[in-house]
Amino acid sequence: MQGIAKALSQHGKQLRLAVLQHMNKGIFSWATLISRIQSESPAVIIPHMGLENITVREILRAKGEAQSRAVYWCSTTHLVHEAVKHMTANNVGSLVVLKSGDDKQLAGIVTERDFARKILLPGRPSEETRVEDIMTEENKLITVSSNTNILRAMELMTDEHIRHVPVFDEKVVGMISIGDVVRAIVDQQHQEVKQLKKYITGDYY
């Protein structure tokens, strides 16, 4: 029953930063933050396992990506306009970018932030600009593997100020966001509290 408390004591700063990054607003009460995250999530994301045992693989499995190998991607030669339409159609904030002509070679990542900063603000035409001109390239890309612990993933994302990370196991197998990680942590905390209540009332065996 001490797993969540221990993890929060060790990683509390990163969790607070991650939550604020996910919400992208000012300062909120924890009650409001947790309530909003839980309202956006299924009742149970991942069975109670303890944070030290949860890896990125469990997050992908909960999202349905582990089985389907669903990866939203585009090619370096796609136009930015096409990439944004693809994001909008699938309600995602980023796309893995694969090298043109090779759907296994990771070239980088393109996000809504790239579109806003490199297309909208300077007034560049998205219908004439290729994804490779605005993406974060592979040599600057932060990735995780399916075996990465979610606390380590959260630490990487908050330290590097990024919201989306490709999951790479010799090839791209999925994508996680800071929201996915925060939801998983909050859900584990919620489940641990429920088990603790059962234990106190004598319903836990």
XYZ file of N, CA and C in Angstrom:
615
model
N 0.815 -1.215 0.000
C 0.000 0.000 0.000
C 0.857 1.278 0.000
N 2.177 1.126 0.075
C 3.029 2.293 0.181
C 3.619 2.704 -1.164
N 3.295 1.938 -2.228
C 3.916 2.200 -3.527
C 3.652 3.599 -4.047
N 2.382 4.031 -4.012
C 2.043 5.355 -4.535
C 2.685 6.445 -3.690
N 2.585 6.318 -2.364
C 3.141 7.345 -1.479
C 4.645 7.487 -1.698
N 5.337 6.343 -1.814
C 6.780 6.374 -2.037
C 7.109 7.027 -3.374
N 6.371 6.647 -4.398
C 6.626 7.206 -5.727
C 6.358 8.703 -5.767
N 5.286 9.130 -5.114
C 4.953 10.551 -5.110
C 5.972 11.357 -4.327
N 6.498 10.778 -3.230
C 7.504 11.489 -2.451
C 8.790 11.662 -3.245
N 9.101 10.674 -4.087
C 10.334 10.718 -4.880
C 10.170 11.523 -6.163
N 8.963 11.502 -6.722
C 8.755 12.107 -8.034
C 7.664 13.180 -8.007
N 7.365 13.696 -6.822
C 6.275 14.662 -6.701
C 6.468 15.897 -7.557
N 7.710 16.399 -7.614
C 7.976 17.596 -8.405
C 7.694 17.345 -9.872
N 8.180 16.189 -10.384
C 7.935 15.872 -11.784
C 6.453 15.704 -12.073
N 5.721 15.096 -11.131
C 4.292 14.899 -11.343
C 3.569 16.236 -11.396
N 3.931 17.140 -10.500
C 3.291 18.461 -10.516
C 3.570 19.182 -11.839
N 4.833 19.119 -12.278
C 5.183 19.743 -13.553
C 4.446 19.085 -14.706
N 4.350 17.767 -14.641
C 3.672 17.036 -15.716
C 2.203 17.403 -15.793
N 1.562 17.505 -14.650
C 0.139 17.866 -14.622
C -0.064 19.261 -15.183
N 0.777 20.214 -14.753
C 0.633 21.575 -15.250
C 0.914 21.640 -16.741
N 1.882 20.855 -17.194
C 2.192 20.805 -18.615
C 1.020 20.227 -19.396
N 0.405 19.180 -18.828
C -0.746 18.552 -19.483
C -1.919 19.520 -19.574
N -2.164 20.239 -18.505
C -3.309 21.148 -18.487
C -3.027 22.424 -19.277
N -1.716 22.809 -19.337
C -1.299 23.972 -20.128
C -2.001 25.251 -19.683
N -2.173 25.396 -18.373
C -2.795 26.601 -17.833
C -2.015 27.032 -16.596
N -2.654 27.810 -15.749
C -1.977 28.308 -14.563
C -1.930 27.302 -13.435
N -2.198 27.758 -12.218
C -2.125 26.901 -11.048
C -3.532 26.459 -10.671
N -3.712 25.153 -10.423
C -5.006 24.583 -10.107
C -4.918 23.867 -8.774
N -6.065 23.643 -8.157
C -6.081 22.793 -6.973
C -5.926 21.354 -7.420
N -5.270 20.535 -6.575
C -5.086 19.126 -6.932
C -6.429 18.428 -7.116
N -7.422 18.797 -6.299
C -8.737 18.162 -6.407
C -9.340 18.397 -7.785
N -9.218 19.636 -8.271
C -9.758 19.966 -9.583
C -9.009 19.242 -10.684
N -7.673 19.211 -10.572
C -6.858 18.541 -11.583
C -7.188 17.062 -11.676
N -7.197 16.391 -10.525
C -7.438 14.953 -10.508
C -8.844 14.633 -10.996
N -9.827 15.471 -10.581
C -11.198 15.256 -11.013
C -11.308 15.364 -12.526
N -10.629 16.351 -13.116
C -10.706 16.532 -14.575
C -10.039 15.381 -15.303
N -8.856 14.971 -14.824
C -8.142 13.871 -15.479
C -8.968 12.600 -15.419
N -9.562 12.319 -14.243
C -10.362 11.104 -14.108
C -11.614 11.175 -14.968
N -12.187 12.366 -15.132
C -13.395 12.490 -15.951
C -13.087 12.258 -17.420
N -11.813 12.462 -17.822
C -11.421 12.252 -19.208
C -10.990 10.819 -19.459
N -10.912 9.995 -18.391
C -10.331 8.665 -18.502
C -11.365 7.590 -18.237
N -11.103 6.361 -18.694
C -11.947 5.247 -18.306
C -11.880 5.041 -16.802
N -12.868 4.312 -16.218
C -12.880 4.071 -14.773
C -11.589 3.409 -14.316
N -11.085 2.469 -15.090
C -9.821 1.817 -14.786
C -8.990 1.778 -16.055
N -7.809 2.372 -16.020
C -6.929 2.368 -17.179
C -6.081 1.102 -17.175
N -5.400 0.874 -16.069
C -4.490 -0.253 -15.914
C -4.811 -0.926 -14.588
N -4.903 -2.247 -14.535
C -5.130 -2.917 -13.257
C -4.088 -2.500 -12.228
N -4.479 -2.511 -10.960
C -3.559 -2.058 -9.922
C -2.327 -2.952 -9.877
N -1.168 -2.346 -10.136
C 0.081 -3.086 -10.186
C 1.176 -2.446 -9.338
N 0.968 -1.195 -8.946
C 2.036 -0.454 -8.295
C 2.875 0.239 -9.350
N 3.197 1.504 -9.136
C 3.886 2.291 -10.152
C 5.241 1.720 -10.539
N 5.887 1.066 -9.572
C 7.203 0.515 -9.877
C 7.129 -0.631 -10.882
N 5.925 -1.183 -11.088
C 5.755 -2.320 -12.003
C 5.107 -1.947 -13.334
N 4.723 -0.698 -13.485
C 4.022 -0.283 -14.696
C 5.008 0.285 -15.703
N 4.944 -0.242 -16.906
C 5.813 0.228 -17.977
C 4.981 0.884 -19.080
N 5.678 1.442 -20.031
C 5.016 2.052 -21.183
C 4.151 1.026 -21.910
N 4.567 -0.221 -21.887
C 3.792 -1.287 -22.542
C 2.356 -1.331 -22.016
N 2.194 -1.168 -20.696
C 0.848 -1.195 -20.114
C 0.013 -0.006 -20.599
N 0.647 1.129 -20.765
C -0.085 2.298 -21.273
C -0.551 2.045 -22.707
N 0.333 1.505 -23.536
C -0.048 1.204 -24.920
C -1.162 0.170 -24.972
N -1.072 -0.822 -24.087
C -2.096 -1.860 -24.052
C -3.448 -1.260 -23.650
N -3.439 -0.371 -22.662
C -4.679 0.265 -22.210
C -5.283 1.143 -23.307
N -4.429 1.742 -24.134
C -4.906 2.581 -25.235
C -5.336 1.751 -26.440
N -5.057 0.447 -26.394
C -5.409 -0.410 -27.510
C -4.354 -0.457 -28.593
N -3.199 0.184 -28.340
C -2.161 0.252 -29.363
C -1.250 -0.970 -29.355
N -1.143 -1.641 -28.211
C -0.226 -2.777 -28.121
C -0.665 -3.908 -29.040
N -1.987 -4.126 -29.105
C -2.487 -5.222 -29.934
C -2.578 -4.820 -31.408
N -3.057 -3.607 -31.650
C -3.323 -3.189 -33.028
C -2.096 -2.613 -33.723
N -1.060 -2.308 -32.930
C 0.128 -1.644 -33.471
C -0.251 -0.336 -34.169
N -1.263 0.327 -33.597
C -1.745 1.569 -34.206
C -0.747 2.691 -33.944
N -0.156 3.185 -34.998
C 0.767 4.300 -34.902
C 0.346 5.344 -35.928
N 0.065 6.532 -35.449
C -0.309 7.600 -36.369
C 0.965 8.242 -36.890
N 1.133 8.223 -38.227
C 2.398 8.655 -38.793
C 2.178 9.391 -40.112
N 3.245 10.023 -40.539
C 3.285 10.625 -41.862
C 4.714 10.471 -42.372
N 4.923 10.834 -43.607
C 6.241 10.736 -44.219
C 6.909 12.106 -44.238
N 8.227 12.098 -44.357
C 8.973 13.362 -44.437
C 8.526 14.204 -45.623
N 8.045 13.549 -46.663
C 7.671 14.290 -47.882
C 6.209 14.738 -47.901
N 5.436 14.348 -46.884
C 4.061 14.830 -46.818
C 4.049 16.342 -46.600
N 3.029 16.992 -47.106
C 2.861 18.420 -46.847
C 2.329 18.621 -45.437
N 2.700 19.723 -44.826
C 2.259 20.016 -43.457
C 0.742 20.032 -43.380
N 0.105 20.575 -44.397
C -1.361 20.628 -44.429
C -1.961 19.230 -44.314
N -1.361 18.264 -44.998
C -1.842 16.882 -44.939
C -1.636 16.291 -43.552
N -0.492 16.591 -42.949
C -0.195 16.071 -41.608
C -1.172 16.612 -40.576
N -1.483 17.892 -40.665
C -2.423 18.505 -39.708
C -3.817 17.917 -39.880
N -4.230 17.701 -41.120
C -5.529 17.071 -41.371
C -5.566 15.664 -40.764
N -4.468 14.959 -40.857
C -4.373 13.605 -40.296
C -4.479 13.651 -38.771
N -3.805 14.611 -38.142
C -3.903 14.769 -36.683
C -5.340 15.059 -36.276
N -5.958 15.980 -36.985
C -7.323 16.387 -36.646
C -8.298 15.224 -36.801
N -8.161 14.469 -37.875
C -9.066 13.353 -38.132
C -8.979 12.278 -37.056
N -7.779 12.122 -36.466
C -7.576 11.072 -35.465
C -7.502 11.615 -34.038
N -7.757 12.935 -33.894
C -7.779 13.569 -32.579
C -6.480 13.322 -31.802
N -5.355 13.529 -32.466
C -4.051 13.386 -31.823
C -3.270 14.677 -32.003
N -2.292 14.888 -31.135
C -1.524 16.128 -31.171
C -0.159 16.010 -31.796
N 0.175 14.799 -32.278
C 1.484 14.611 -32.895
C 1.462 13.410 -33.818
N 2.438 13.359 -34.708
C 2.599 12.231 -35.616
C 4.057 11.802 -35.627
N 4.277 10.507 -35.643
C 5.608 9.993 -35.917
C 5.903 10.267 -37.384
N 7.120 10.710 -37.663
C 7.521 10.946 -39.051
C 8.484 9.841 -39.468
N 8.136 9.146 -40.533
C 8.961 8.066 -41.060
C 9.639 8.514 -42.345
N 10.791 7.927 -42.599
C 11.542 8.298 -43.794
C 10.771 7.894 -45.049
N 10.787 8.749 -46.025
C 10.054 8.491 -47.260
C 10.527 7.205 -47.916
N 9.572 6.317 -48.210
C 9.891 5.065 -48.859
C 10.263 3.941 -47.920
N 10.314 4.218 -46.597
C 10.658 3.178 -45.633
C 9.815 3.369 -44.387
N 8.785 2.548 -44.226
C 7.844 2.733 -43.122
C 8.348 2.172 -41.796
N 9.633 1.809 -41.727
C 10.202 1.323 -40.468
C 11.287 2.238 -39.925
N 11.745 3.179 -40.740
C 12.838 4.056 -40.344
C 12.315 5.369 -39.772
N 12.577 5.599 -38.491
C 12.114 6.802 -37.814
C 12.929 8.011 -38.262
N 12.228 9.061 -38.671
C 12.901 10.287 -39.113
C 12.738 11.420 -38.109
N 11.658 11.360 -37.306
C 11.428 12.429 -36.347
C 9.995 12.431 -35.848
N 9.559 13.589 -35.382
C 8.193 13.753 -34.886
C 7.718 15.157 -35.246
N 6.439 15.288 -35.574
C 5.853 16.595 -35.849
C 4.644 16.759 -34.942
N 4.500 17.931 -34.352
C 3.450 18.180 -33.371
C 2.661 19.435 -33.712
N 1.556 19.601 -32.990
C 0.763 20.819 -33.144
C 1.604 22.049 -32.821
N 2.500 21.910 -31.853
C 3.367 23.032 -31.480
C 4.273 23.431 -32.643
N 4.801 22.434 -33.368
C 5.622 22.733 -34.544
C 4.815 23.523 -35.566
N 3.565 23.087 -35.772
C 2.699 23.769 -36.732
C 2.458 25.219 -36.312
N 2.170 25.414 -35.020
C 1.875 26.766 -34.539
C 3.099 27.683 -34.635
N 4.256 27.162 -34.228
C 5.456 28.005 -34.160
C 6.151 28.204 -35.502
N 6.076 27.188 -36.357
C 6.871 27.240 -37.581
C 6.047 27.488 -38.843
N 4.734 27.418 -38.700
C 3.861 27.680 -39.853
C 2.955 28.882 -39.592
N 2.157 28.810 -38.533
C 1.193 29.881 -38.260
C 1.863 31.212 -37.937
N 2.785 31.213 -36.983
C 3.396 32.475 -36.552
C 4.178 33.171 -37.660
N 5.029 32.461 -38.384
C 5.742 33.152 -39.474
C 4.924 33.316 -40.742
N 3.738 32.705 -40.780
C 2.885 32.852 -41.949
C 3.331 32.035 -43.144
N 3.943 30.887 -42.903
C 4.376 30.020 -44.011
C 3.173 29.246 -44.547
N 3.125 28.968 -45.830
C 1.995 28.214 -46.406
C 2.117 26.715 -46.100
N 1.168 26.167 -45.364
C 1.221 24.749 -45.000
C 1.020 23.851 -46.208
N 0.375 24.386 -47.265
C 0.133 23.603 -48.470
C 1.380 23.474 -49.338
N 2.426 24.224 -48.994
C 3.650 24.208 -49.803
C 4.879 23.782 -48.995
N 4.703 23.546 -47.703
C 5.824 23.204 -46.822
C 5.781 21.726 -46.476
N 6.906 21.062 -46.584
C 6.987 19.633 -46.271
C 7.199 19.427 -44.771
N 6.739 18.293 -44.290
C 6.871 17.961 -42.870
C 8.330 17.984 -42.428
N 9.241 17.526 -43.285
C 10.658 17.471 -42.915
C 11.231 18.851 -42.612
N 10.563 19.908 -43.074
C 11.058 21.267 -42.843
C 10.694 21.816 -41.469
N 9.743 21.184 -40.777
C 9.329 21.725 -39.469
C 9.422 20.694 -38.340
N 9.695 19.442 -38.668
C 9.687 18.385 -37.643
C 10.910 18.473 -36.729
N 10.805 17.788 -35.572
C 11.971 17.560 -34.729
C 12.685 16.334 -35.286
N 13.939 16.491 -35.654
C 14.650 15.423 -36.335
C 15.090 14.327 -35.376
N 15.397 13.183 -35.953
C 15.705 11.980 -35.181
C 16.853 12.196 -34.196
N 17.882 12.944 -34.598
C 19.039 13.132 -33.722
C 18.740 14.008 -32.514
N 17.591 14.677 -32.514
C 17.173 15.484 -31.371
C 15.970 14.872 -30.655
N 15.578 13.696 -31.098
C 14.340 13.089 -30.619
C 14.552 12.297 -29.338
N 13.634 12.454 -28.403
C 13.607 11.650 -27.180
C 12.638 10.502 -27.408
N 13.081 9.277 -27.157
C 12.210 8.113 -27.287
C 12.265 7.281 -26.016
N 11.278 6.405 -25.864
C 11.277 5.420 -24.788
C 11.009 4.058 -25.415
N 11.261 3.009 -24.653
C 10.930 1.663 -25.123
C 9.695 1.168 -24.383
N 9.160 0.050 -24.819
C 7.996 -0.529 -24.145
C 8.304 -0.904 -22.704
N 9.580 -1.146 -22.405
C 9.971 -1.570 -21.059
C 10.288 -0.415 -20.121
N 10.218 0.810 -20.609
C 10.505 1.967 -19.763
C 9.428 2.129 -18.698
N 9.839 2.310 -17.441
C 8.893 2.555 -16.359
C 8.207 3.905 -16.568
N 6.937 4.015 -16.197
C 6.215 5.254 -16.482
C 6.755 6.441 -15.689
N 7.314 6.190 -14.516
C 7.901 7.295 -13.760
C 9.134 7.836 -14.475
N 9.913 6.944 -15.072
C 11.069 7.382 -15.861
C 10.603 8.137 -17.100
N 9.534 7.668 -17.729
C 8.988 8.360 -18.895
C 8.522 9.759 -18.513
N 7.856 9.870 -17.370
C 7.387 11.173 -16.906
C 8.567 12.103 -16.637
N 9.616 11.558 -16.026
C 10.797 12.353 -15.723
C 11.436 12.895 -17.006
N 11.566 12.039 -18.012
C 12.136 12.469 -19.293
C 11.306 13.576 -19.927
N 9.997 13.396 -19.924
C 9.123 14.347 -20.601
C 9.101 15.702 -19.909
N 9.095 15.698 -18.585
C 9.076 16.977 -17.871
C 10.433 17.659 -17.920
N 11.509 16.893 -17.796
C 12.852 17.485 -17.850
C 13.147 18.091 -19.219
N 12.658 17.438 -20.276
C 12.927 17.900 -21.638
C 11.831 18.821 -22.175
N 10.780 19.041 -21.357
C 9.668 19.929 -21.736
C 9.001 19.472 -23.035
N 8.708 18.172 -23.096
C 8.025 17.630 -24.264
C 6.748 16.916 -23.819
N 5.776 16.860 -24.718
C 4.475 16.298 -24.368
C 4.194 14.968 -25.057
N 4.964 14.642 -26.084
C 4.739 13.402 -26.824
C 6.062 12.686 -27.043
N 6.061 11.370 -26.834
C 7.280 10.577 -26.998
C 6.975 9.310 -27.788
N 7.692 9.078 -28.881
C 7.515 7.818 -29.603
C 8.040 6.643 -28.781
N 7.393 5.499 -28.932
C 7.834 4.263 -28.284
C 8.549 3.443 -29.352
N 9.824 3.176 -29.111
C 10.670 2.581 -30.144
C 11.272 1.272 -29.649
N 10.874 0.157 -30.288
C 11.442 -1.162 -30.011
C 11.976 -1.721 -31.330
N 13.123 -1.237 -31.747
C 13.700 -1.557 -33.049
C 12.908 -0.943 -34.194
N 11.635 -0.684 -33.955
C 10.800 0.099 -34.848
C 9.763 0.809 -33.984
N 9.067 1.770 -34.546
C 8.067 2.516 -33.785
C 6.853 1.631 -33.521
N 6.470 1.499 -32.241
C 5.320 0.657 -31.895
C 4.177 1.465 -31.281
N 4.378 2.761 -31.066
C 3.309 3.561 -30.487
C 3.801 4.936 -30.105
N 2.925 5.669 -29.454
C 3.235 7.020 -28.993
C 2.541 7.228 -27.656
N 3.229 7.843 -26.698
C 2.582 8.195 -25.442
C 2.673 9.703 -25.243
N 1.713 10.242 -24.526
C 1.708 11.668 -24.203
C 1.841 11.843 -22.703
N 2.146 13.051 -22.295
C 2.243 13.334 -20.864
C 0.883 13.104 -20.202
N -0.191 13.324 -20.960
C -1.531 13.059 -20.419
C -1.745 11.589 -20.121
N -1.252 10.712 -21.011
C -1.368 9.267 -20.771
C -0.681 8.877 -19.466
N 0.511 9.431 -19.253
C 1.296 9.084 -18.066
C 0.616 9.593 -16.803
N 0.173 10.849 -16.833
C -0.484 11.428 -15.652
C -1.762 10.661 -15.313
N -2.557 10.317 -16.333
C -3.786 9.562 -16.085
C -3.491 8.217 -15.439
N -2.445 7.537 -15.926
C -2.099 6.230 -15.374
C -1.693 6.347 -13.905
N -0.924 7.382 -13.573
C -0.476 7.568 -12.193
C -1.654 7.896 -11.283
N -2.508 8.805 -11.738
C -3.682 9.172 -10.941
C -4.603 7.971 -10.759
N -4.787 7.174 -11.824
C -5.651 6.007 -11.736
C -5.096 4.980 -10.748
N -3.792 4.779 -10.754
C -3.178 3.855 -9.798
C -3.379 4.344 -8.366
N -3.253 5.642 -8.165
C -3.476 6.205 -6.843
C -4.920 5.971 -6.405
N -5.851 6.181 -7.327
C -7.266 6.002 -7.018
C -7.554 4.551 -6.631
N -6.973 3.610 -7.370
C -7.190 2.203 -7.067
C -6.560 1.807 -5.732
N -5.387 2.385 -5.440
C -4.740 2.054 -4.171
C -5.556 2.579 -2.991
N -6.116 3.763 -3.137
C -6.963 4.316 -2.072
C -8.190 3.431 -1.854
N -8.790 2.946 -2.946
C -9.950 2.062 -2.822
C -9.584 0.773 -2.094
N -8.429 0.198 -2.413
C -8.002 -1.021 -1.738
C -7.714 -0.766 -0.268
N -7.143 0.386 0.021
C -6.866 0.736 1.411
C -8.155 0.878 2.211
N -9.172 1.481 1.602
C -10.475 1.618 2.269
C -11.078 0.255 2.538
N -10.969 -0.673 1.571
C -11.482 -2.037 1.761
C -10.754 -2.733 2.900
N -9.443 -2.505 2.958
C -8.645 -3.123 4.020
C -9.070 -2.607 5.383
N -9.300 -1.306 5.467
C -9.681 -0.702 6.752
C -11.056 -1.182 7.198
N -11.984 -1.340 6.242
C -13.341 -1.757 6.598
C -13.488 -3.273 6.691
N -12.410 -4.015 6.437
C -12.449 -5.463 6.596
C -12.922 -6.198 5.365
N -13.044 -5.514 4.219
C -13.532 -6.156 2.989
C -12.384 -6.639 2.108
N -11.148 -6.392 2.544
C -9.999 -6.742 1.718
C -9.343 -8.021 2.254
N -9.093 -8.980 1.374
C -8.478 -10.237 1.795
C -7.229 -10.486 0.962
